[in-house]
Structures are given as structure tokens and as C-alpha cells.
Amino acid sequence: MSHFTSRLRRAARPRPPDRVPRSDGRLRDSRGGVPSGRLLAWSAAAAVCLGAAWGGVGVVAPVGAHAASSCQVAYAENDWGTGFTATVTLTDRGAAWSGWKLEFAFSGDQRLGNGWNGRWSQSGRTVTVVNESWNGNVASGASVQVGANFGYSGANTGPSAFSVNGVACDTPGGPTTPPTTPPTTPPTTPPAGAAPSLKVSGNRLVDASGATVRLRGVNRSGGEFSCMQQKGMWDGPMDAASVEAIRGWNANAVRVPLNEDCWLGLPDADAGARGAAYQAAVKDYVALLVQHGLTPVLDLHWSNGLWAGSDSHCQTADAKCQKPMPDAQYAVPFWTQVAGAFKDDPAVVFDLFNEPYPNNLQVMDYAQSWKCWRDGGAACPGLTYRAAGMQTLVDAVRGAGAANVILAGGDSYSNDLSGWLANEPDDPSGNLAAAWHSYNFNWCASTSCWDQQLGPVAARVPLVAGEIGENDCAHGYLDQVTGWLDAHGASYLGWTWNTWDCSSGPSLISAYDGTPTAFGAGLRDHLRATAP
């Protein structure tokens, strides 16, 4: 998506060459040592119950239990040596709650990182979790689950007492039987080392051992627009804590939109965030993602070239908005340089161009728009700058000596893949995948369209939904599309990990500690509940 401009984006319906294009409005948004599995359980006057450790992780060991009262509390950890994920679930055994505050204390040097499903804080050794606005009401017999990542040094001894709304847990009584059903929302996967090297094998992405890898994560917008708006490099923090917050959703990939003019150091970009400074910041962030086990997907998002015709987003050649096709003048050196910079790291994926839309320009028929998409140049009649086709950009990447996985998004803002297989660029390395974008306001937004258009593509090459989302602050559409993609072994990344208003665009978070919007909660819960 492009930086929010309060304009409608037209997403054209695929059409035969002899028919007038039909399109609908598309709103644009802002474009960006303790053993594992330990379980402690108590009964309490008011508290929280956490499910047992998730599938196959560690052992479950009851530690203590207390006389049943108005709620039950259990606590579980997944410990990886220098940190752990703790999860707690409040089960109300008495009158309904209209709000809750959980408190407990550690005995050692455990330090809160980021938490979810509640507002987490720590003072000394005492940890406090207060309900969010959307999960404060808990009916009698119902539960609410919270979790957080912690770091620690020395021994990691679990908390011995909990209280909810000021009521402490009792201590008498014998051991209780720990829960036997795993939680529906598994805790965050602990650090698993660097992101894997990737390559294409048939219609799958695989790692160096040949194991299938599905990319499931988020977009991190900012690098495409901040440097052109005198706002510096990024929109929000891009440090280790922010990366761990993304990992806290059980994500394994981050798509990073980039700006062509800023990378190349053109004078229209912010003097302090262009050229060498911009490139260094991108390289640092990519290295950080890889170190934390997240696959970086580098995307050419805003590019050069003046287009003032149908579905224009800005009246300038500068890379200050989304353009219908990459430009031959600057996109080729951009990819030559980016590929050269990352050719020795096969964990990095290249997304050639965010959302081509030659079919929406009203200057060429549908079949011609796909030729324009593949070949650029003279195959794009009516375009007012010389375009680089997907084949040209594939050649630029391979010519730089990079064998990294490449993504090529389809026509009509990457929402139309009906002509992708017939116009697939030639890739001598065999490491080419199809990219697709899907929002509730697109034309191809139904299972029947997905079956018809995406099914054949997903059967031939890896399919990566580089952007998925909806603009209604809900997640009904996201639930539907992730279900379809899961069933077809495809990858997907939600738009976007930025603290924008989810009612004006698909924003996943309200704070960079990973606190989700109502829309983001759908993706977060899905990522935690399903395996990559």
C-alpha cells in the first residue's frame, strides 16, 4: 500500500482485451537453568489460569495448589537459557469481572521485555498486568490469556504467589492436576538462531536442509516514505526490542518497503537519510532481523517516473508515491546495488516491485498490460516514462551475482495473478516466486476467485501474499484469507506493523511493544495458534 493520501485507489477487474475495464475504489493507507515447559498451578480468590506448555515443548510439573475459591491460576514458561516466554490465563470461578489486574513477583533477576493481551509493567521484581479495553469483561467460568517475554540472569525461579484485583492466592491444599489441553494460543517461539537460507524447490520455499519454510509475518512500513518527507529514516523504532516484539507474535518474516531515490542518493530525498546513510540503515536493520530469526523481504515500494494519468498518486517524477511500474532509469541500478549488497546472504528475499498496475491506466488493454508487466519499455504504450518490466529486474538481480529468492507481484496492484504463469519471467537460478496482495476492498477477494486465479499459481511456484489486510478494524476477512493460504501451503505478511489508525488503513498495532489493534489481534492470534 502507499502512504495514506485520503484518495481512492482503483483496483481493476481483470478483463478481456476488447472490454472496458471495470474497477472499484480502494482506500490507500500510510505508505508501512530451568527446564522448558514448567507449569505451576494454584487456586485463588481471583486470578489467572494459563494452559499447559504447547505441543512437544518440555515437561509439565505441578508445583502447588490451593483450595478452590473464585478463580484458578496457572503459570507456564518456555525457557531458552537467557530468556523465557511466560503465559497466564485468568479463569473466573466466581462473579463476573468488569476489569482485572494481575500481580506477581519474581525472586531473581527476571526482566520484562514485551507482553500481549494486557498492559504489562514491572517495578523491581513485581510484575503487573492490567486488562485491555477489549478483554476486561470476563464472565463466570470464562478465561482470558496473557503472555510476555522476559530476559534473566542467574537462576530463573518462577513466581510463588499471584493476586488479582488485590486478592492474594491461598497457600493450603494439595497438588492439583495440571491442564492437559494445550492452550489455543501458543506462546511465542523462542529465538531459534539466524533466519534460514532460502531457495525455491518446486512450489515451496525450503531451507538449506530441504525443509519447507512458510513466511508468515508482518510489513514494517516507513523506509519507503520517511526519507522523502523530511522525517528521517524510519517511522517508529527499529531496534532489537521492536524486533523481538514482532517475534512475540510468532512471526518469522518482515517485509521492509524501500525507496528508490533514497537508496540511490538522489537530491529529492532528505539529505540526512539518503545514499550511504540510507543504505547503512537498511543493512543494519536487515542484519538485526536475520540475527533474530526473521526473514527480511526487501521491497521496492516507491519509485521514480512521472505518471499523471488515470489512477495517479502524485504529480511528480520523484519517488514520493506509488507508481504504476518501476522505471528503467533508476529501478535497474537500484536492484543492481541492492542485489550486490545482499548477494552473500541467501536469507534475504527480494520483492521486485510493490504493486504494478498497468491494467488500471486506461491506455492499454488487459493482455497488453501483462506484456507491459513482463517486458516494460515499448510494451507499455501510453505510459509517460520508460518502464522496466519484471524480466529486466530479474536480469538485474542475477547480473549482480545474487541467487536470492525473488518475488514478482502481479497486475492490478498485485491482486491479479491470472496472467502470471503465462508471463512468468525467465530466471536462470530457478528461485522465482509469485507475490500477491489481498485486501477486503480488492476485486479478487473471494474463495472462488482465489481458487480460480491463485490455485494454479500456488501449484506451480511458491505463493507469497506480501500484503494482506482489511480497512474495517476487524479481522473477518483476514481470517478467511489466511485460512485459504494455510490450506494451500502459501506464505503471508500482514500490513502493517505501524501505529496508525486501523479505521483508516490496516494497522496491526497500537504500540510498538506489540499491543495489537482489533485487526492486529486476529493476525497475532492466528500466527500463535498455527504452525509455520
C-alpha positions in Angstrom: 0.0 0.0 0.0 1.1 3.6 -0.5 1.4 6.4 2.1 -2.1 7.5 3.2 -3.3 10.3 0.9 -7.1 10.1 1.5 -7.6 9.1 -2.1 -9.3 6.1 -3.6 -7.1 3.5 -5.3 -8.6 1.8 -8.3 -8.2 -1.9 -8.3 -9.2 -3.0 -11.8 -11.0 -6.3 -12.5 -9.2 -8.5 -15.0 -10.9 -8.1 -18.4 -10.7 -9.4 -21.9 -8.8 -7.2 -24.4 -12.0 -5.9 -26.1 -13.8 -4.9 -22.9 -13.8 -1.7 -21.0 -12.1 -2.0 -17.6 -14.4 -2.3 -14.5 -12.9 -1.1 -11.3 -13.8 -0.4 -7.7 -12.5 2.1 -5.1 -9.6 1.1 -2.9 -8.7 3.2 0.1 -5.0 3.9 0.4 -3.3 4.0 3.8 0.1 5.2 5.1 2.5 4.3 2.6 4.4 0.7 6.4 18.9 -23.4 34.2 15.1 -24.2 34.4 13.5 -26.9 32.2 11.2 -25.7 29.5 7.5 -26.2 29.9 7.4 -25.8 33.7 3.8 -25.5 34.9 2.8 -24.1 38.3 -0.9 -24.2 39.3 -2.8 -22.6 42.1 -6.4 -22.0 43.1 -7.1 -18.4 44.1 -9.7 -16.0 45.3 -9.3 -14.2 42.0 -6.6 -14.9 39.4 -5.4 -16.3 36.2 -5.1 -19.7 34.6 -2.6 -20.5 31.9 -2.7 -23.5 29.7 0.0 -26.2 29.8 3.1 -25.9 27.6 2.3 -26.2 23.9 2.8 -29.3 21.7 6.0 -31.1 22.4 7.8 -28.5 24.5 9.3 -29.6 27.7 7.5 -31.3 30.6 4.7 -30.3 32.9 5.3 -30.4 36.6 2.7 -29.4 39.2 4.2 -27.3 41.9 1.5 -26.4 44.3 -2.3 -26.0 44.7 -4.7 -24.2 46.9 -8.3 -24.5 48.0 -10.7 -23.7 45.2 -12.2 -20.3 45.6 -13.4 -17.8 42.9 -10.8 -18.4 40.3 -7.9 -20.7 39.3 -4.4 -19.6 38.3 -1.6 -21.5 36.5 1.7 -20.3 35.1 3.9 -21.8 32.4 7.2 -21.0 30.9 9.2 -21.9 27.8 12.8 -21.2 28.8 15.7 -21.0 26.3 18.5 -20.2 28.7 18.8 -16.4 28.6 15.1 -15.6 28.5 11.7 -17.2 28.6 8.1 -16.8 27.5 5.6 -16.8 30.3 1.9 -17.3 29.7 -1.0 -16.8 32.1 -4.8 -17.3 31.7 -7.4 -15.8 34.0 -10.3 -18.3 34.7 -13.1 -16.7 36.6 -14.6 -19.1 39.2 -16.8 -16.5 40.9 -18.9 -13.5 39.9 -18.2 -11.9 36.5 -15.3 -9.4 36.3 -15.7 -5.9 34.7 -11.9 -5.4 34.9 -8.9 -7.2 36.3 -5.4 -6.5 37.5 -2.9 -9.4 37.9 0.2 -9.0 40.2 3.0 -11.4 40.9 6.7 -11.1 41.9 9.9 -12.9 40.9 12.6 -13.8 43.3 15.5 -13.3 40.9 16.7 -11.1 38.1 13.9 -11.6 35.6 13.3 -8.5 33.4 10.1 -7.8 31.4 10.6 -7.5 27.6 7.2 -7.2 25.8 3.8 -8.5 26.7 0.5 -9.1 25.0 -3.3 -9.3 25.8 -2.8 -6.8 28.7 -0.8 -3.7 29.7 2.3 -5.1 31.3 4.7 -3.2 33.6 7.4 -4.1 36.1 8.6 -2.3 39.3 11.5 -4.0 40.9 10.6 -7.7 41.0 6.8 -7.1 40.9 5.0 -7.6 37.6 1.6 -6.0 37.0 -0.8 -6.8 34.1 -3.9 -4.7 33.6 -6.7 -5.7 31.2 -7.0 -4.1 27.7 -10.3 -2.3 26.9 -11.4 -5.3 24.9 -10.8 -8.2 27.4 -11.7 -6.6 30.7 -15.1 -8.2 31.0 -14.8 -11.9 32.0 -17.9 -13.9 32.6 -18.0 -16.5 35.4 -16.3 -19.7 34.1 -14.6 -17.9 31.2 -10.9 -17.3 30.8 -8.5 -14.7 29.3 -4.9 -15.4 28.5 -1.9 -13.1 28.7 1.7 -13.6 28.0 5.1 -11.9 27.9 8.8 -12.4 27.0 11.4 -11.9 29.8 15.1 -11.9 29.9 17.1 -13.1 33.0 20.5 -13.8 34.5 21.3 -16.3 37.2 18.6 -18.7 38.3 15.1 -18.5 36.8 12.7 -19.4 39.7 9.1 -18.9 38.9 6.8 -16.7 41.0 5.3 -18.2 44.1 2.2 -16.1 44.6 -0.3 -14.3 42.5 -3.1 -11.8 43.2 -5.9 -10.5 41.1 -7.7 -7.2 41.9 -5.8 -7.2 45.2 -6.9 -10.7 46.4 -4.0 -13.0 47.1 -3.8 -16.6 46.3 -4.3 -19.0 49.2 -1.5 -21.5 50.1 -3.1 -24.6 51.7 -4.2 -27.7 49.9 -2.6 -30.5 47.8 -1.5 -30.5 44.3 -3.9 -30.0 41.5 -4.0 -31.8 38.2 -2.4 -29.5 35.6 -4.3 -28.8 32.4 -3.9 -31.5 29.8 -5.2 -29.5 26.8 -2.6 -27.2 25.2 -3.6 -23.5 25.0 -5.3 -22.4 21.8 -2.8 -19.6 21.6 0.8 -21.0 21.9 3.4 -18.8 23.5 6.0 -17.1 21.3 8.6 -19.3 19.7 12.0 -18.7 21.5 15.0 -17.5 19.5 15.9 -20.2 17.0 19.1 -18.7 15.6 19.6 -16.8 12.4 17.0 -16.7 9.7 17.4 -19.6 7.3 18.9 -19.6 3.9 16.1 -19.9 1.3 15.7 -21.3 -2.1 12.8 -22.5 -4.3 12.0 -26.2 -4.7 9.0 -26.8 -6.9 6.2 -24.8 -5.4 7.8 -24.5 -2.0 10.4 -22.3 -0.3 12.9 -24.6 1.5 15.9 -24.1 3.8 19.4 -25.5 3.3 18.3 -28.9 4.6 15.4 -29.0 2.2 12.7 -28.4 4.9 9.7 -26.4 3.8 9.6 -22.8 5.1 6.5 -20.7 5.0 7.0 -17.0 5.5 4.4 -15.6 8.0 4.8 -12.2 9.5 4.3 -8.5 9.0 5.2 -5.5 6.9 7.3 -2.8 8.6 6.4 0.4 6.7 8.4 3.7 6.9 11.5 3.2 4.8 9.6 4.0 1.7 8.3 7.4 2.7 10.0 8.9 5.8 13.2 9.8 3.8 11.1 11.7 1.3 9.1 13.6 3.8 12.0 15.0 5.9 11.2 12.6 8.7 14.5 10.7 8.8 14.9 7.0 8.0 12.0 5.2 9.7 8.6 5.5 11.1 9.0 4.4 14.7 11.6 2.2 16.5 13.7 -0.3 14.5 15.8 -1.6 17.4 16.2 -5.1 19.0 13.2 -4.6 21.3 10.9 -3.7 18.4 12.1 -6.8 16.5 11.5 -9.0 19.5 8.0 -7.6 19.8 7.4 -8.8 16.2 8.8 -12.2 17.1 6.4 -12.2 20.1 3.6 -12.7 17.6 5.3 -15.9 16.4 6.3 -14.2 13.1 9.2 -15.4 11.1 9.4 -12.8 8.4 9.3 -9.0 8.0 8.7 -7.2 4.7 10.6 -3.9 4.5 9.4 -1.3 1.9 12.2 0.8 0.4 12.5 4.0 -1.6 14.5 4.0 -4.8 15.6 7.7 -4.7 16.7 7.4 -1.1 18.8 4.3 -1.7 20.4 5.8 -4.8 21.0 9.2 -3.0 19.1 11.3 -5.4 18.8 15.0 -4.4 15.0 14.9 -3.9 15.5 12.8 -0.8 16.2 14.0 2.7 19.9 15.0 2.8 20.4 13.1 6.2 18.6 10.0 5.0 19.8 9.2 1.5 22.7 7.5 -0.2 25.2 5.9 2.1 23.3 6.8 5.3 20.1 5.2 4.0 21.9 2.1 2.7 23.7 1.6 6.1 20.4 1.9 8.0 18.8 -0.7 5.7 21.8 -3.1 6.1 21.7 -2.7 9.8 18.0 -3.5 10.1 18.4 -6.5 7.8 21.2 -7.8 9.9 19.1 -7.3 13.0 16.2 -9.2 11.5 18.4 -12.1 10.4 20.1 -12.4 13.8 16.6 -12.6 15.4 15.5 -15.4 13.1 13.3 -13.2 10.9 13.5 -13.4 7.1 13.9 -9.9 5.6 11.8 -9.3 2.4 13.2 -6.1 0.7 10.6 -4.5 -1.4 10.9 -1.6 -4.0 7.9 0.3 -2.9 8.2 3.9 -4.1 10.0 4.6 -7.3 10.7 7.3 -9.9 8.8 8.2 -13.0 6.1 10.8 -13.8 2.6 9.4 -14.3 -0.3 12.0 -14.1 -3.0 9.9 -15.9 -5.7 7.6 -14.6 -5.1 6.3 -11.0 -2.1 8.7 -10.4 -1.0 9.1 -6.8 1.2 12.2 -7.2 2.2 14.8 -9.8 5.9 14.3 -9.7 8.6 12.1 -11.1 10.2 11.9 -7.7 9.8 8.7 -5.6 7.1 10.4 -3.4 4.2 8.0 -4.1 3.3 4.7 -5.7 3.9 4.5 -9.4 2.2 2.0 -11.9 5.5 0.4 -13.0 9.2 0.5 -12.0 11.2 3.0 -14.1 14.0 1.8 -16.3 16.3 4.8 -15.4 16.6 4.1 -11.7 15.0 0.8 -10.8 17.7 -1.2 -12.6 20.6 0.4 -10.7 18.6 0.2 -7.5 18.3 -3.6 -7.9 21.8 -4.0 -9.1 23.1 -2.3 -6.0 20.7 -4.0 -3.5 21.4 -7.4 -5.0 25.1 -6.7 -4.8 24.8 -5.7 -1.2 22.9 -8.8 -0.1 24.0 -11.5 -2.6 26.1 -13.3 0.0 23.1 -13.7 2.4 20.6 -16.1 1.0 18.3 -15.4 4.0 17.3 -12.1 2.3 14.4 -12.2 -0.2 13.9 -9.6 -2.9 10.4 -8.3 -3.8 10.9 -6.6 -7.2 8.1 -4.0 -7.2 5.4 -3.4 -4.7 2.2 -3.2 -6.7 2.3 -2.9 -10.5 -0.9 -1.7 -12.0 -0.6 -1.1 -15.8 -4.1 -2.6 -16.2 -5.5 0.4 -14.4 -4.1 3.2 -16.6 -6.8 3.1 -19.3 -4.2 3.3 -22.0 -3.7 -0.4 -22.9 -5.9 -3.5 -23.0 -5.7 -6.3 -20.5 -3.5 -8.6 -22.5 -1.1 -5.7 -23.3 -0.9 -4.8 -19.6 0.6 -8.2 -18.8 3.1 -7.8 -21.7 4.0 -4.4 -20.1 4.3 -6.1 -16.7 6.8 -8.6 -18.1 8.7 -6.6 -20.7 8.4 -2.9 -19.9 9.6 -0.4 -22.4 7.8 -0.4 -25.7 5.4 -3.0 -24.4 3.8 -0.2 -22.2 2.1 2.1 -24.7 0.7 5.3 -23.2 3.0 5.2 -20.1 4.8 8.6 -19.9 8.1 7.2 -18.7 10.1 4.2 -19.8 9.2 1.3 -17.5 11.4 -1.7 -16.5 9.5 -5.0 -16.8 9.8 -7.8 -14.3 12.2 -9.6 -16.7 14.5 -6.6 -16.7 14.6 -6.5 -12.9 15.2 -10.3 -12.6 18.1 -9.9 -15.0 19.5 -7.0 -12.9 19.4 -9.1 -9.7 21.0 -12.1 -11.4 23.5 -10.0 -13.2 24.8 -8.7 -9.9 25.6 -12.3 -8.9 22.7 -12.7 -6.5 20.9 -16.1 -6.4 18.5 -14.9 -3.6 14.8 -15.8 -3.8 12.9 -13.2 -5.9 9.2 -12.3 -5.6 7.3 -10.9 -8.6 3.9 -9.3 -7.8 1.1 -9.5 -10.3 -1.0 -6.8 -12.1 -3.8 -4.6 -10.7 -1.9 -3.7 -7.5 -0.6 -7.3 -7.3 -4.1 -8.5 -6.7 -4.5 -10.1 -10.2 -2.4 -13.2 -10.9 -4.5 -14.5 -13.8 -1.7 -13.8 -16.3 1.3 -14.6 -14.0 2.1 -18.1 -15.2 1.7 -17.2 -18.9 4.1 -14.3 -18.5 6.4 -15.7 -15.9 9.9 -14.1 -16.2 12.8 -16.4 -17.0 15.0 -16.9 -14.0 18.2 -18.9 -14.7 18.6 -19.7 -11.0 15.1 -21.1 -10.6 14.5 -19.0 -7.5 11.4 -17.1 -8.5 8.1 -16.9 -6.6 4.8 -15.2 -7.2 3.7 -12.3 -4.9 0.0 -11.4 -4.3 -1.7 -8.7 -2.3 -5.1 -9.1 -0.8 -7.5 -6.7 1.0 -11.2 -6.8 1.7 -11.7 -3.9 -0.8 -10.0 -5.7 -3.7 -11.8 -7.2 -6.7 -10.3 -10.7 -6.1 -11.5 -11.1 -2.5 -13.4 -14.3 -2.5 -12.6 -18.0 -2.3 -14.0 -18.6 -5.8 -11.5 -16.0 -7.2 -8.7 -17.4 -5.2 -9.4 -20.9 -6.4 -9.5 -19.8 -10.0 -6.6 -17.4 -10.0 -4.3 -18.4 -7.2 -4.8 -22.2 -7.1 -2.9 -22.9 -10.4 -0.1 -20.5 -9.4 0.3 -22.0 -5.9 0.5 -25.4 -7.5 3.5 -24.4 -9.7 5.6 -21.9 -7.8 5.8 -20.6 -4.2 3.0 -18.1 -3.5 3.7 -15.3 -1.0 0.9 -12.9 0.0 3.2 -9.9 0.6 0.3 -7.8 2.0 -3.0 -8.9 3.5 -5.4 -6.8 5.5 -8.7 -5.0 5.8 -9.8 -1.4 6.5 -12.6 -2.0 8.9 -10.5 -2.5 12.1 -11.8 -6.1 12.2 -10.3 -9.4 11.1 -13.1 -11.4 9.5 -11.5 -11.0 6.0 -8.1 -11.7 7.3 -9.3 -14.9 9.0 -10.8 -16.1 5.7 -7.7 -15.3 3.5 -5.2 -16.8 6.0 -7.3 -20.0 6.2 -7.2 -20.3 2.4 -3.4 -19.6 2.2 -2.7 -22.1 5.0 -4.7 -24.8 3.2 -2.5 -24.2 0.1 0.8 -24.0 1.8 1.3 -20.3 0.9 3.1 -17.6 2.8 1.6 -14.3 4.0 2.6 -11.0 5.7 0.1 -8.6 7.3 0.0 -4.9 6.6 1.3 -3.1 8.7 3.4 -3.0 11.9 2.9 0.7 12.4 0.9 2.6 15.0 -1.7 4.1 12.6 -5.4 4.3 12.9 -6.8 0.9 11.8 -10.1 2.6 10.8 -8.3 4.5 8.0 -6.0 1.7 6.9 -4.9 -1.8 8.0 -2.7 -1.1 11.0 -1.7 -4.1 13.2 -0.6 -2.4 16.4 -1.4 0.5 18.7 2.1 0.4 20.4 5.5 -0.8 19.3 5.6 -3.3 22.2 3.3 -5.4 20.1 -0.1 -4.3 21.6 -2.5 -5.2 18.7 -5.4 -3.3 17.3 -8.6 -5.2 17.0 -7.5 -6.0 13.4 -4.0 -7.0 14.5 -5.3 -9.3 17.3 -6.7 -11.5 14.5 -3.3 -12.0 12.8 -1.4 -12.3 16.1 -3.7 -15.0 17.4 -3.6 -16.8 14.1 0.2 -16.8 14.0 0.4 -18.1 17.5 -2.2 -20.8 17.1 -0.9 -22.3 13.8 2.5 -23.7 12.9 4.6 -22.1 10.1 
